[in-house]
Every structure is written in structure tokens, then in C-alpha cells.
């Protein structure tokens, strides 16, 4: 059952950062609570206090700013699904949002929380990784930006310090010539943790050669990962069945899979290759 | 009664709206002044000796009112034998400790109880009960548990039950075969995952009666509670509530004895409600089976012999395993005419979670085997799967493997034809996506084993304004049992449906109607209500015949009036007739008892004898798309066609069938309670997946109504049968798509890929 805890209710961001600093390392920011509350109830940790950051005005909204798509730290997954800027510039994030948990959870869960929780299977991570997103971390001392690829340290571990709060996720607006896809295999169609998830993004420019390639994978390593070797196999090359097959193979090799109740390591590796290949094939084909 | 006015109409159940808007008061919604909160301490080991239990630190915690260990309750044991009956013989060895004292046999077994002022304190108290365990070697596989020298979970040899069928000459049957098909099938543990975890409130009233308001399928557990805690049976009252699902998981006692003990020891009301995780840990599961099938067939597909060996994992205690394994034995052949049958079934104790009743009660497991087997026969002979079944299907008047004659209609061929037709045009393959089709037919009993001498009672009464009250102790776990009883009374008494009220069961208020299990409640209590209402109808029409000076047969009741059939203008309001009867002292209520046929047990050596009152027959057909690169299976279309005898409320029947179909699709493709060394690796609904509303398209339902069942108006039972044929149909469809056999559930993506390699 849910243990007793102290709940702090800041009204502004500075107040929240003050509280987090004052209570570090035991203060835990909470927004949607879709991870924090089950963890509390399951006894996985017992913080001295929760700092409720849901509804802080500074964390709200999705906006376009200096060539960036800025997703506020309090934005829910449901808001991402509805947002026209996301639909226009980052449809891959929308695809991932649609597959995350269920409508009830999406109404509460935040994008920032999905990253902060650092589950290897976080559905928001692969699309944001292929979009070269940055995580904006604020504290009483100031603000820093960390590329998402450097944000995760391990299972449920990130570079976020206990007194820091994710105030935004910043995504560079991708060029119009880039396309991206999200993929996920899970044991049911909704409300299911991924067996494997991931995203690919390729910018063919005007040349027909890959100028940028990004491949990100989830649930196949202790953190969401980029498959750098696979990306390099594409960059500078056209997308052909051969280069795609090669990239898919390298993506599978980039995994460090384990056996768990959702799938074996071997299955995860196999399916990674299939899904990366299909995602790349699907970028410029009509389905 | 040829033209029904209420029966057969898809009416809105009286309980539907209140459930939809959240107004229904479930067991856990009930609060009492001064109520304490109970908690259960459970074993962290699947097999261990208890060296010492010391509750003193917990007792000293402020706010703790009571801590009970086995020593405080006289080392009480509970008889876990089949509940609720009068004619039963008790099985030896069926008792389980209420609280363990010397040994724990599964992870999650109850060791101590706490009652405290708040739930938080009760939970903290659990941590303060010092229990010293000495882990013992356990056995986690029924095959291992049968070997000499295996750890003994159930004295003397872990064998909980054995059943056999010996019919005809098995050797001759195989000798006559052109081909023998042999396969081994496996099915997993399955969790009921009802929406409402086990919960209840108990208190001792001013008469000294222990009241237990609880979510249950079995009101008659008051007897078990009384016996277990050592009070007379009239000192325990069970009040039912609408249950948020049961599926067999609330057939065994869950929280009742714990509640009674805590209420008795504290003399205060006590609430006990399991969390989802505790529910998964604490209650029964569907039996995993290993099933070895050997079938001899002629070249034309006619079966000459069937030999089956069924091995069920009973888990740590017997509970209903002996009966579940008996059902499997009786239904092991499937709905086929086979002259030479040899079945050996064994239920074996292990240190796994205990297994017991689950929708189908041992029917779905062998259905997976015998219907996969039928398709394997068809594949081997190059015949159409429907043709192989058609020439073997049972027909009315045939005998089952136990020698029981089937008297009701057997619409198997029609159900299969209709279901397959309804699948419509075949979806084409697309690249690595292969489409397959499969179906499965089944037979499943409704009503209990006839040697249990099953009965149900219902009281029906007319009030002076012409409205009706039904008192019938039938638990309603969501199937619409009570609503159907109202429809039957409404039909017989000609009273508008909205003028009929049925109470939820209460052993102090409603006559005992037996369990809501075994697909028996419509059959048994429906007949009891029919009898009671018919008796009142007779009284009314006899009195009216004097008034109208017409023969009672020429009168009828409808829409709250009594009238002359061929001159309906000659009529009077029912309320007027009721007042006349009341003034003259004519009985306006009736208590009826319906008795199922009573038989003796089957011959233990040959399994021959009559076992069930009747059977339901039908077919499930499905089209799937298999992704041969990822192994994922997508259900494209499914059709369920069952002969329900008579659909009292077609809307409710279709709901039951659609629910059962999707539960069956989950069994086929998704649900898998993973148990390793006695530990459940899927301890919550985050790991244990059940289908959501978007996983499978709605199952199309085709109702056949032969009118030949033994229920009211010729109804058969459909609650459990709805699930039985689904998993083998899906497996057959997957095999059709990929061309290689799959003989194990659930059909996970990995399993499909392994089969393809």
C-alpha cells in the first residue's frame, strides 16, 4: 500500500527548485505520478518527500523557439498526441506517444517523467534520441542542457542530480527532407511495456544519399541506446535493400539484450533486426 | 408458453445502469462503524519448515488489536472439498491449514493474521511478526513430483487424484487403425484476473451470529466457515454482494475464514481486502496440464481408438483438483463417438501456487489437445478438418466415453458450418504476413456432477399491488444471473419486468440456491424460479377461473392483467386478483426446490456411468494473420456459434459469449502465469497481461436455440462453454498459416518463431 509521505506544493518554478535543493537528496519531483506512485506503493523507494511540479506554469506547453521545438517539462503524453507542432515537426514522437501505455496513463504521464524514470523500455526515448533532443535541467544554481544520448546512465539512472528538475525537452526542427518512424513490439496492443522499441530517422537531402541517419533502440540494453555503427553504415550511402539490411544487422549487434519475462535475449536481437529493416524500408514507401 | 413475451428478449439487465455509473455497492464498498483493518502475513518461501513464530513485537505495536497465529486458532484446518452440497461424500486429505504452523508448502501461504485500527498499522504489524523459516527442498514439476524420492508435498506420494476411463478394447481399436497420430500438448498456469480482488467485511451481531459480507461465488461456504472455526452452522451468515467477476477464483474460500476469525477475536467489525498483487499470490490458478494423446484413425478419418494421459499440476494443496481432473477425464475425448477409449488422469501436488476452479473447470485443457489432434489427423490424412470431425461428431442418442447417453440436441455440424461460413472471404497473405484459419468444436457439461445431488431453492412472492419479489441465494458475479431469474418470473406471472425485484443472496434472507459455478445457476435456479412462479400462476388462474367462469387453461396472464385468451376484453388487473386471493387466504408465495438428477458415482476402475445432467455443444472459428518474421499473431475475425438451448436474454448471452471468447483468445495468445521454482514471475497486472479492448476485434456470435436443454424453457448453459473451444481454434489457425504444429499455449511470438525454425 501507499506509505505516508510529505507532499510539497510549489506554485512557481523557483519555489520548486528551492524545495528540491532544500530536500536533496530525498526530495522527488512528481508530475503525473504514473511511475512514482506505483514505485512508492511497491516499496521500491521511500523518499522523505514529493515535490509536486504538475501544473507549474513555467513547465507547460509546447512551443517553437529559435529553430527548436520546446516541450515543457510538464507536458503530458496526451498533449503530445494532440499538438499540431508535434504533428508537423515530430510525427515520430506522436507515433510513440500513441503506443505508450493507455489513454488513462497518457493523460497524466509527462514526457519528461518518461525520460527521468529511465526505464530501458521508455517509449518516448527512441524518437527523442533520433531527433537529437536535449534535456534541459534546472536547479537553484542555473540551467544546463544535456544531449539525450548522454542523459541515461543505467537502469533507472540518469545524469539528473536530485536537486535538478527537467524543465524542457528541446528538439531541433528537422529539415523537411528527413523522415522518421517509430516501432514497437509488445505482448499486447495497449498498456504494454515494449519487448523492443525504437525509431529511425534518415535525411536524404536532395542527393538521394543519407546525410544524417539516426537509429535508436529501447529494451535491448540497460538504457535506451543509439546504434552508432548502424547509423554510420547508412550515412553517405543511398537507401538500398543492401544498405538497409547491413544497418539492420549492425543495429541488432549493438544490442546488449537480456532474457526476461517479456522475451529472450535472442528474440530481442532477432526482432530488432527485423524492425529496423522494416522501419527503414517504410520511410519512403507508402503503406 | 409457445409465444414468449419477456423470455428471449434482449432486455437491459436491471444491474447494468448502476454498474455503468459506479453506483453498485460491492463487498469492499461496505463500511461499518469502528471497523478494523485486517492483513495476512504470507510465506516468502515455496517450501520451508517453520522453526518459530513470535508475534509479540507486532502485538505490542500501538493500534494493533489482534494478531493470530495457528496456535491462537487451535491449529484449525479447513475442508477445501467441493462446497455447498447435501449429498456429497467428503474426500480424504482435502483439508488445508487455515494458518501454517510447522511447514509452508507454497509461496504466499498464510502464516498469521493481523487486525489493527488502520490499514497502515496492520501493514507495519506484519513486518513485526518474527517468523523463522528453514527452507526445504521443493518440487515444482508434476513429472518430478511423481518420481520416487521426490519431496512429499501431499502424503504419501504427491498423488492428489487419479481417474481412468476404460471403454471398449483399446488394443483392437489401434489394431484397426490405418494411422496413429501421437502428440504431447502443454498448457500453462492462468490467473483469473477478475476486476474485483477478494474482499469483505465481517462482524458479530447482537445475536452472536458472525456476519460476513463478501465477494463470493458460493454462499454455502458459511458451513465451511462454521466448521473451521468451531461454531454451529446457524451462527454464520454470509451476505453476498454483486461480485466483480469470479471465473471460478471465488469458488474456493478466500477471505471468509480470516474475516470470521478476526471478527470473533476482536468483537469488532473487520475489513479485509486484497491488493491485486496479493490476489494473484493468494488465490487459485487454472491447472497447467501435460497431455499425451494417441489417436487411431481409418483413412477416411474415422477414429478407432483414443488413448490419453493427462497430468495436472495441483499445486501445494488439493482444493478442487480432484474434480477438475475428473472433468478433464470425462471430456478428454471431445464430442466424438469413439468406441475404444483409454484415459489416465493424474493430479499431482507440487510446491507451486495451488490450482482449482477456472471457467471451464478442466474442460478447456483437453479441448486444446483433442481439437489440435483433430487437425493433425486431417493434416496427416490430407482431409478437410470439418470432414474429419463430421464423421466422428456425437449425435443425439450416442454415448460419451463414460457411457452416458446424450439426450439433448447435438448441433455440432451446424455450429461448425455456420461459424466457418460467417468468417466470410479469406484475407489474402501479404509478404511475410501469412493468414490462417482454424476452428474447434467442443462439448462441455453444465450442472454439477450428478452424484453431488445438487439442488437449488427459490422463493417467489406476489405483493398486494401485483409486484413480485424473488428470494434466491444465487450469487451474481456479472453474468446477469439475477436478471434472468426476473425475466423468468415476469414471463410466468405476466408481470412487467420492471415490477420484479430479485435480492442479492444472503443466507439469512434468501433460500440456498447453490453455487454460481459449473454453469449451473440458470439451469438450477432458473428451474427453481420457474417452478415457484408456476405454482403461484396455478393458484391465480384457478381463482380467476371461478371469477370468469372459464377453464384455467383458457386464461392467461400478461402485462399485469389476467384475461380470457379468446376474449381479452374480459380481464382484470392482476393486483385485483391478488387482493381477492389474499383476502381468501390463498398462498401468493411459493418456495420451490429444483433437484438435478441424482446418480451414483462412476465406476472408479472403468469411469463408466452418468456424470452430468447434460452438455452444451458448439464451435469457435477464427482467422489470424501471422507475422513470420516477428512471430506476432493478429486475430482478424472470429465467430462463436453455440447451441444455447434457449437464450433467456440474448443480450446477456451474447455478452457472455463475447467475454468468454476474449478470455479464450487471451488464453490462446497472451496469458501466461510464469512460475519458476514456486515463485510467480508475473506478480502484477504489469507483468501478467490480459487482453485489452483493442487487442482483438469483437467476436461475432451466432446463437442456435434447439430448445432441448434441461434448463428453463429448454435452455442449456453457456457461461463456461463460451471459453472452451477458443484456444485450440486459434492454434489451428496459426498452424494453418505457418504449416507447422504448435502444441503449447500461449502462442507467443517467440513460440511461433521457434516453430518456424
Short mmCIF file of N, CA and C in Angstrom, two decimals, chain A residues 1-2 4 41 46 184-193 260-268 270-271 274-275 277-278 287, chain B residues 39 119-120 123 430 432-433 627 629-632 634 670 674 681-682 685-692 694-695 749-750 753 757:
data_model
loop_
_atom_site.label_atom_id
_atom_site.label_comp_id
_atom_site.label_asym_id
_atom_site.label_seq_id
_atom_site.Cartn_x
_atom_site.Cartn_y
_atom_site.Cartn_z
N UNK A 1 0.83 -1.20 0.00
CA UNK A 1 0.00 0.00 0.00
C UNK A 1 0.87 1.25 0.00
N UNK A 2 0.22 2.37 -0.26
CA UNK A 2 0.95 3.64 -0.37
C UNK A 2 1.43 4.08 1.01
N UNK A 4 3.05 6.62 3.92
CA UNK A 4 2.89 8.06 4.16
C UNK A 4 4.09 8.80 3.59
N UNK A 41 4.17 2.59 -3.83
CA UNK A 41 3.27 1.57 -3.35
C UNK A 41 3.98 0.23 -3.27
N UNK A 46 11.45 5.00 -0.76
CA UNK A 46 10.64 5.73 0.22
C UNK A 46 11.25 7.11 0.41
N UNK A 184 7.57 -0.69 -32.41
CA UNK A 184 7.47 -1.31 -31.07
C UNK A 184 6.87 -2.71 -31.22
N UNK A 185 7.47 -3.65 -30.56
CA UNK A 185 6.86 -4.96 -30.40
C UNK A 185 6.59 -5.13 -28.92
N UNK A 186 5.33 -5.43 -28.61
CA UNK A 186 4.96 -5.68 -27.22
C UNK A 186 4.03 -6.88 -27.22
N UNK A 187 3.75 -7.39 -26.04
CA UNK A 187 2.95 -8.62 -25.95
C UNK A 187 1.45 -8.34 -25.99
N UNK A 188 1.08 -7.05 -26.02
CA UNK A 188 -0.29 -6.72 -26.36
C UNK A 188 -0.32 -5.32 -26.94
N UNK A 189 -1.50 -4.93 -27.43
CA UNK A 189 -1.54 -3.74 -28.27
C UNK A 189 -1.57 -2.44 -27.47
N UNK A 190 -1.99 -2.50 -26.24
CA UNK A 190 -2.04 -1.28 -25.44
C UNK A 190 -1.57 -1.62 -24.03
N UNK A 191 -1.13 -0.58 -23.32
CA UNK A 191 -0.77 -0.76 -21.92
C UNK A 191 0.25 -1.89 -21.74
N UNK A 192 1.25 -1.87 -22.61
CA UNK A 192 2.24 -2.94 -22.52
C UNK A 192 3.64 -2.37 -22.64
N UNK A 193 4.53 -2.89 -21.82
CA UNK A 193 5.94 -2.49 -21.88
C UNK A 193 6.55 -3.15 -23.11
N UNK A 260 14.14 -11.90 -20.17
CA UNK A 260 13.25 -11.61 -19.05
C UNK A 260 11.88 -12.18 -19.38
N UNK A 261 10.89 -11.86 -18.53
CA UNK A 261 9.58 -12.50 -18.73
C UNK A 261 8.94 -12.06 -20.04
N UNK A 262 9.37 -10.95 -20.60
CA UNK A 262 8.73 -10.49 -21.84
C UNK A 262 9.37 -11.09 -23.08
N UNK A 263 10.60 -11.50 -22.99
CA UNK A 263 11.21 -12.07 -24.18
C UNK A 263 12.64 -12.50 -23.90
N UNK A 264 13.15 -13.37 -24.75
CA UNK A 264 14.53 -13.82 -24.57
C UNK A 264 15.46 -12.82 -25.26
N UNK A 265 16.72 -12.90 -24.87
CA UNK A 265 17.74 -12.05 -25.49
C UNK A 265 17.79 -12.32 -26.99
N UNK A 266 17.74 -13.58 -27.36
CA UNK A 266 17.86 -13.95 -28.78
C UNK A 266 16.68 -13.39 -29.58
N UNK A 267 15.48 -13.48 -28.99
CA UNK A 267 14.31 -12.96 -29.71
C UNK A 267 14.43 -11.45 -29.88
N UNK A 268 14.88 -10.77 -28.86
CA UNK A 268 15.01 -9.32 -28.93
C UNK A 268 15.99 -8.92 -30.04
N UNK A 270 16.85 -10.70 -32.65
CA UNK A 270 16.27 -11.04 -33.95
C UNK A 270 15.25 -9.99 -34.38
N UNK A 271 14.38 -9.64 -33.46
CA UNK A 271 13.29 -8.76 -33.81
C UNK A 271 13.79 -7.33 -34.04
N UNK A 274 14.72 -7.21 -37.63
CA UNK A 274 13.52 -7.17 -38.49
C UNK A 274 12.89 -5.78 -38.46
N UNK A 275 12.76 -5.23 -37.27
CA UNK A 275 12.03 -3.97 -37.14
C UNK A 275 12.82 -2.79 -37.69
N UNK A 277 14.99 -2.97 -40.11
CA UNK A 277 14.90 -3.11 -41.57
C UNK A 277 13.55 -2.60 -42.07
N UNK A 278 12.48 -3.05 -41.42
CA UNK A 278 11.16 -2.63 -41.89
C UNK A 278 10.95 -1.12 -41.75
N UNK A 287 2.41 3.08 -47.11
CA UNK A 287 1.72 1.90 -46.55
C UNK A 287 0.25 2.17 -46.52
N UNK B 39 -5.02 -7.83 7.81
CA UNK B 39 -3.94 -8.13 6.86
C UNK B 39 -3.46 -9.55 7.10
N UNK B 119 -5.18 0.55 8.19
CA UNK B 119 -4.50 -0.36 7.28
C UNK B 119 -2.99 -0.21 7.40
N UNK B 120 -2.54 1.03 7.60
CA UNK B 120 -1.10 1.29 7.72
C UNK B 120 -0.50 0.54 8.90
N UNK B 123 -0.33 -3.14 8.28
CA UNK B 123 0.78 -3.49 7.40
C UNK B 123 2.11 -3.45 8.14
N UNK B 430 0.17 -11.32 -47.17
CA UNK B 430 0.85 -10.11 -47.63
C UNK B 430 2.31 -10.22 -47.20
N UNK B 432 5.52 -11.27 -45.68
CA UNK B 432 5.80 -12.22 -44.60
C UNK B 432 4.57 -12.49 -43.71
N UNK B 433 3.48 -11.80 -43.98
CA UNK B 433 2.28 -11.99 -43.16
C UNK B 433 1.44 -13.11 -43.77
N UNK B 627 2.74 -12.93 -38.44
CA UNK B 627 3.93 -12.27 -38.97
C UNK B 627 5.08 -13.26 -38.83
N UNK B 629 8.09 -13.07 -39.51
CA UNK B 629 9.41 -12.53 -39.13
C UNK B 629 9.48 -12.14 -37.66
N UNK B 630 8.36 -11.73 -37.10
CA UNK B 630 8.37 -11.38 -35.67
C UNK B 630 7.64 -12.41 -34.82
N UNK B 631 6.85 -13.27 -35.44
CA UNK B 631 6.10 -14.28 -34.71
C UNK B 631 4.78 -13.77 -34.13
N UNK B 632 4.47 -12.50 -34.38
CA UNK B 632 3.24 -11.95 -33.80
C UNK B 632 2.01 -12.48 -34.51
N UNK B 634 -2.01 -11.87 -35.16
CA UNK B 634 -3.10 -10.89 -35.10
C UNK B 634 -4.40 -11.62 -35.38
N UNK B 670 -1.84 -14.93 -25.09
CA UNK B 670 -1.22 -13.93 -24.24
C UNK B 670 -1.00 -14.37 -22.80
N UNK B 674 3.83 -17.09 -15.22
CA UNK B 674 5.13 -17.76 -15.23
C UNK B 674 5.51 -18.09 -13.78
N UNK B 681 6.53 -15.19 -11.40
CA UNK B 681 7.38 -14.17 -12.01
C UNK B 681 6.55 -13.07 -12.66
N UNK B 682 5.24 -13.23 -12.65
CA UNK B 682 4.34 -12.22 -13.21
C UNK B 682 3.39 -11.78 -12.10
N UNK B 685 -0.47 -7.00 -12.65
CA UNK B 685 -1.04 -6.87 -14.00
C UNK B 685 -0.13 -6.09 -14.94
N UNK B 686 1.03 -5.66 -14.43
CA UNK B 686 2.03 -5.08 -15.31
C UNK B 686 2.79 -6.18 -16.03
N UNK B 687 2.99 -7.31 -15.35
CA UNK B 687 3.70 -8.43 -15.98
C UNK B 687 2.73 -9.48 -16.51
N UNK B 688 1.66 -9.72 -15.77
CA UNK B 688 0.67 -10.72 -16.22
C UNK B 688 -0.32 -10.00 -17.12
N UNK B 689 -0.22 -10.23 -18.41
CA UNK B 689 -1.03 -9.47 -19.35
C UNK B 689 -2.32 -10.21 -19.68
N UNK B 690 -3.41 -9.47 -19.65
CA UNK B 690 -4.69 -9.96 -20.15
C UNK B 690 -5.10 -9.03 -21.29
N UNK B 691 -5.97 -9.51 -22.17
CA UNK B 691 -6.32 -8.69 -23.33
C UNK B 691 -6.97 -7.38 -22.91
N UNK B 692 -6.69 -6.33 -23.68
CA UNK B 692 -7.40 -5.06 -23.52
C UNK B 692 -8.47 -4.97 -24.61
N UNK B 694 -8.58 -3.27 -27.17
CA UNK B 694 -8.12 -3.05 -28.54
C UNK B 694 -7.34 -4.24 -29.11
N UNK B 695 -7.19 -5.30 -28.32
CA UNK B 695 -6.34 -6.39 -28.80
C UNK B 695 -6.98 -7.26 -29.87
N UNK B 749 4.85 -14.76 -29.61
CA UNK B 749 5.68 -14.54 -30.80
C UNK B 749 6.92 -15.45 -30.82
N UNK B 750 7.56 -15.58 -29.68
CA UNK B 750 8.77 -16.42 -29.65
C UNK B 750 8.47 -17.86 -29.99
N UNK B 753 8.04 -18.25 -33.69
CA UNK B 753 9.32 -18.23 -34.41
C UNK B 753 10.09 -19.52 -34.21
N UNK B 757 11.39 -22.42 -37.13
CA UNK B 757 12.80 -22.71 -37.43
C UNK B 757 13.09 -24.18 -37.50
#
